[in-house]
Coordinates of C-alpha atoms in Angstrom, one line a residue:
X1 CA -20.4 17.1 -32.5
X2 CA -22.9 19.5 -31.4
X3 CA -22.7 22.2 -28.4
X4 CA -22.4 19.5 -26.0
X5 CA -22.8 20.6 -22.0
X6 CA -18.7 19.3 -22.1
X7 CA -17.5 20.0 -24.9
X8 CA -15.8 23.9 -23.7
X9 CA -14.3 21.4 -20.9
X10 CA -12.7 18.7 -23.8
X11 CA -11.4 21.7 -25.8
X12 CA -9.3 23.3 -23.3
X13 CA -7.6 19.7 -22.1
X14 CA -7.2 19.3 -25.4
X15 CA -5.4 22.6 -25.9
X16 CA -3.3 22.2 -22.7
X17 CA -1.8 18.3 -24.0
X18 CA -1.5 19.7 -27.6
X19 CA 0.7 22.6 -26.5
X20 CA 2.6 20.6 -23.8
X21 CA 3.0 17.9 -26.3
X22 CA 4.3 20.2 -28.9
X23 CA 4.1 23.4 -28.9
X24 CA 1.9 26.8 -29.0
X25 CA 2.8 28.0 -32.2
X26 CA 2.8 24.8 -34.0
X27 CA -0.9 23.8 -32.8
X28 CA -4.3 25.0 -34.7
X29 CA -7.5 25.1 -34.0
X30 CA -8.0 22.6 -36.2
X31 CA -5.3 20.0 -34.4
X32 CA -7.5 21.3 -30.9
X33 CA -10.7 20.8 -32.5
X34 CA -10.1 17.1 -33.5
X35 CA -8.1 15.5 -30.2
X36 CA -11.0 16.8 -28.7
X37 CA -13.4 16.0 -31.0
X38 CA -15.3 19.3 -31.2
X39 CA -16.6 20.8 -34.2
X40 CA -14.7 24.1 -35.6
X41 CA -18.0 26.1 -35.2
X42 CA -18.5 24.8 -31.8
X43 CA -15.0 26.4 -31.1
X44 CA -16.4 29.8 -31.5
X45 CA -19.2 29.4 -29.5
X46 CA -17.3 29.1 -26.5
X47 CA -14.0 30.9 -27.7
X48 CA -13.1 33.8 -29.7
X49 CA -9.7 32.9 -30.6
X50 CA -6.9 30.3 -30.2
X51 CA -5.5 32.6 -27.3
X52 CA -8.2 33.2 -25.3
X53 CA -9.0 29.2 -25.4
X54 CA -5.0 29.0 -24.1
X55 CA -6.2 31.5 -21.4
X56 CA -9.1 29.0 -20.1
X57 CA -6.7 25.6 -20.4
X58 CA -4.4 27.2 -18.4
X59 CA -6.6 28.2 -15.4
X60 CA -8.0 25.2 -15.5
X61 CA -4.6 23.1 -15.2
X62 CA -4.3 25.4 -12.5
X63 CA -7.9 24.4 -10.9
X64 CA -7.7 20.5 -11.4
X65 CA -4.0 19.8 -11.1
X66 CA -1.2 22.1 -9.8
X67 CA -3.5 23.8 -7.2
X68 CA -4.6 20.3 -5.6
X69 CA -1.0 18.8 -5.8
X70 CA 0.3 22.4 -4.8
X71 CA -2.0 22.2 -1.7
X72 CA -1.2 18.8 -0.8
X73 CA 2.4 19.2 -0.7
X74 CA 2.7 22.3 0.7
X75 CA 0.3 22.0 3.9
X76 CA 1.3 23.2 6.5
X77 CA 0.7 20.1 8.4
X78 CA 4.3 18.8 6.2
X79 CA 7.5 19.8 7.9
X80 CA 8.7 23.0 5.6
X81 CA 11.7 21.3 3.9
X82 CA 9.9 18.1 3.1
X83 CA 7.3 20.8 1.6
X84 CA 9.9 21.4 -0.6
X85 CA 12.1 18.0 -1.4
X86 CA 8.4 16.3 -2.1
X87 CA 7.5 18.5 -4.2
X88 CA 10.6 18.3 -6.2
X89 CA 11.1 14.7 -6.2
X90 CA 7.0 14.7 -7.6
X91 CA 8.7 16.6 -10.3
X92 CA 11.0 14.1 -11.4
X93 CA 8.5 11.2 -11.1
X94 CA 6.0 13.5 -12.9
X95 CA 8.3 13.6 -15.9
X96 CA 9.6 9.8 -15.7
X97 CA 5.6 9.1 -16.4
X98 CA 5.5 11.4 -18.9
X99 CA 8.8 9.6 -20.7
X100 CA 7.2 6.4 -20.6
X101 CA 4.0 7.7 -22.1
X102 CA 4.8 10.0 -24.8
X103 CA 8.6 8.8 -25.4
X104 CA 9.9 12.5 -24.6
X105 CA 10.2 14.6 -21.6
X106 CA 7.7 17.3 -21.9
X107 CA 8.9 19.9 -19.1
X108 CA 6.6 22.2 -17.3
X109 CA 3.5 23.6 -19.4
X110 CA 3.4 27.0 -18.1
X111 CA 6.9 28.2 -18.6
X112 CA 7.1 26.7 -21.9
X113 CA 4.1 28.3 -22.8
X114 CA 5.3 31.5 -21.6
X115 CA 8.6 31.4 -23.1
X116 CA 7.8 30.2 -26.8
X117 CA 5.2 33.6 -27.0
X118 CA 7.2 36.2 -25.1
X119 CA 5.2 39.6 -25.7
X120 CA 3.5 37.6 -29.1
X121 CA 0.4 37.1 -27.0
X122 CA 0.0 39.2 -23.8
X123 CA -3.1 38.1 -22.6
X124 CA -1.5 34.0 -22.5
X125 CA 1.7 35.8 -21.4
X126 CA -0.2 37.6 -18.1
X127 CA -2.3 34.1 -17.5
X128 CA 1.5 32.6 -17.2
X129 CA 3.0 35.1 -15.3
X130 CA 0.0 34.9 -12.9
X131 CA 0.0 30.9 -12.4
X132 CA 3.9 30.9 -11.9
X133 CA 3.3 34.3 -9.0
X134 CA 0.7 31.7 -7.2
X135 CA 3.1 28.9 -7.6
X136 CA 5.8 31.0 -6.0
X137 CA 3.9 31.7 -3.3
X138 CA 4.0 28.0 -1.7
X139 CA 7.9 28.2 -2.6
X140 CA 7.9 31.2 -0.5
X141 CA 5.8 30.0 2.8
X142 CA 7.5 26.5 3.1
X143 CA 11.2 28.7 3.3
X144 CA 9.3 31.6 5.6
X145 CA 8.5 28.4 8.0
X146 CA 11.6 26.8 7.4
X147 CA 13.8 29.8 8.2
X148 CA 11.3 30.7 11.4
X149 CA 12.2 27.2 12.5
X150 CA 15.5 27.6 12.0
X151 CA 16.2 25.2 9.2
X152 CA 17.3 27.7 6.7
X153 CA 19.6 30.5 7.0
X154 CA 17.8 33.4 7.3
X155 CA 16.6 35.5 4.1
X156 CA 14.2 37.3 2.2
X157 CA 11.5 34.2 1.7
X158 CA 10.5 36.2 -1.4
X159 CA 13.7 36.3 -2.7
X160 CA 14.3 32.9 -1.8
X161 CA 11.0 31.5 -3.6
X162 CA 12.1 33.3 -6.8
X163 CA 15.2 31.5 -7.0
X164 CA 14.1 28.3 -6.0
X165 CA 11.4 28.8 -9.2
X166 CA 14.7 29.4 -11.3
X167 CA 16.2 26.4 -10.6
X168 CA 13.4 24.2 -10.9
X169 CA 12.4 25.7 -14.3
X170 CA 16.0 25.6 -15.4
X171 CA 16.1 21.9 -14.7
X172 CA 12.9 21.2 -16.6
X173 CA 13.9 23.1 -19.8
X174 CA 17.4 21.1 -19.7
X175 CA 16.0 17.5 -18.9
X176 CA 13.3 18.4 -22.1
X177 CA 15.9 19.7 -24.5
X178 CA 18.1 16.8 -23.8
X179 CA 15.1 14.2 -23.7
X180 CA 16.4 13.0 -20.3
X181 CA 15.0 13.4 -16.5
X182 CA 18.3 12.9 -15.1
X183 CA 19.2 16.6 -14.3
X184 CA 15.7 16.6 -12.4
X185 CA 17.6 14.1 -10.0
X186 CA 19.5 16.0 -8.2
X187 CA 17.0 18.9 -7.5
X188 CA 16.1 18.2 -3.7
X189 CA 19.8 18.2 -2.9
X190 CA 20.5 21.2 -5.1
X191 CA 17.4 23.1 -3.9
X192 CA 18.4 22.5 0.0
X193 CA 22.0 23.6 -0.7
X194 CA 21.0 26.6 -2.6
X195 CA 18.4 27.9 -0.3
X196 CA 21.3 27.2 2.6
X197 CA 18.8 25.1 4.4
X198 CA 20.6 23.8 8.1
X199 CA 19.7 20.2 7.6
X200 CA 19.9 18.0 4.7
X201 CA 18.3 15.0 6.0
X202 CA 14.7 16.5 5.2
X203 CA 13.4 13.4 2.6
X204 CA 9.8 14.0 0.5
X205 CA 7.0 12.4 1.1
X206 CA 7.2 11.4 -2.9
X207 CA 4.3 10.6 -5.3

């Protein structure tokens, strides 16, 4: 296939469900070029390299997915702690979908990403690091509302939204390496206790 108008577009979803799917490391540009039926010399025309195409997937996951969702979620117009126990309940229905579909638990994307190439890679290393700041940053304005309307203990939001990120990401890796979604289960109750919010009756909105 020739340098079709969509064909950058195909080759970065294809990157994104390759790597999620398995991993950075173990995926070519040969693997990217046929899920997404590209030819290799089309590759180069919009890419110079394996990493700088993992660059482009990732901010566009970012554009079509988590920064929708994330702005859905997280509007203001949702009471700050159901900000936060929908969210993490669409987590765990998120990865129940993905069980069905692929027969494994495939975690979250980003971090795995980020955590297979360490310093290997430091442009896809700074593109995660960035993506996960941003996603903090809704962590930290649901607890900066909840905690101004006094349903949290009061803290640094910052601080707060950093741990919160922990958690979650901790969860994810677990229910991946053991193939299972059940520690994502528990996360709204376990995020609420953590963050020492003053009411535990908050429910998500789910998805």
């Amino acid at each position: 296939m020739g340098r079709t108008s969509d064909a950058n577009q195909r080759l970065m979803t294809a990157a994104i469900d390759l790597m999620w799917e398995e991993s950075y490391g173990a995926v070519t540009i040969d693997d990217i070029c046929t899920r997404a039926d590209v030819k290799k010399g089309s590759f180069y025309y919009f890419f110079k390299s394996k990493a700088d195409l993992a660059v482009a997937a990732l901010e566009k996951l970012w554009a079509d997915d988590w920064k929708p969702w994330l702005d859905r979620q997280f509007s203001p117009s949702v009471e700050p702690l159901d900000r936060i126990t929908g969210y993490l309940e669409g987590i765990s229905t998120r990865q129940a979908d993905h069980l069905k579909k692929y027969g494994k638990v495939l975690g979250c994307p980003v971090w795995s990403v980020g955590s297979e190439i360490s310093t290997q890679e430091i442009d896809v290393n700074a593109k995660v690091r960035e993506i996960i700041s941003r996603k903090w940053k809704y962590y930290e304005s649901a607890i900066r509302d909840a905690i101004a309307a006094g349903l949290m203990e009061d803290g640094d939001p910052a601080k707060k939204a950093q741990t919160l990120g922990f958690l979650i990401e901790g969860a994810l890796s677990q229910a991946r390496i053991m193939n299972n979604v059940e520690p994502l289960r528990n996360l709204p109750a376990s995020a609420l206790e953590m963050l020492r919010a003053k009411s535990s009756t908050a429910v998500g909105t789910g998805h």
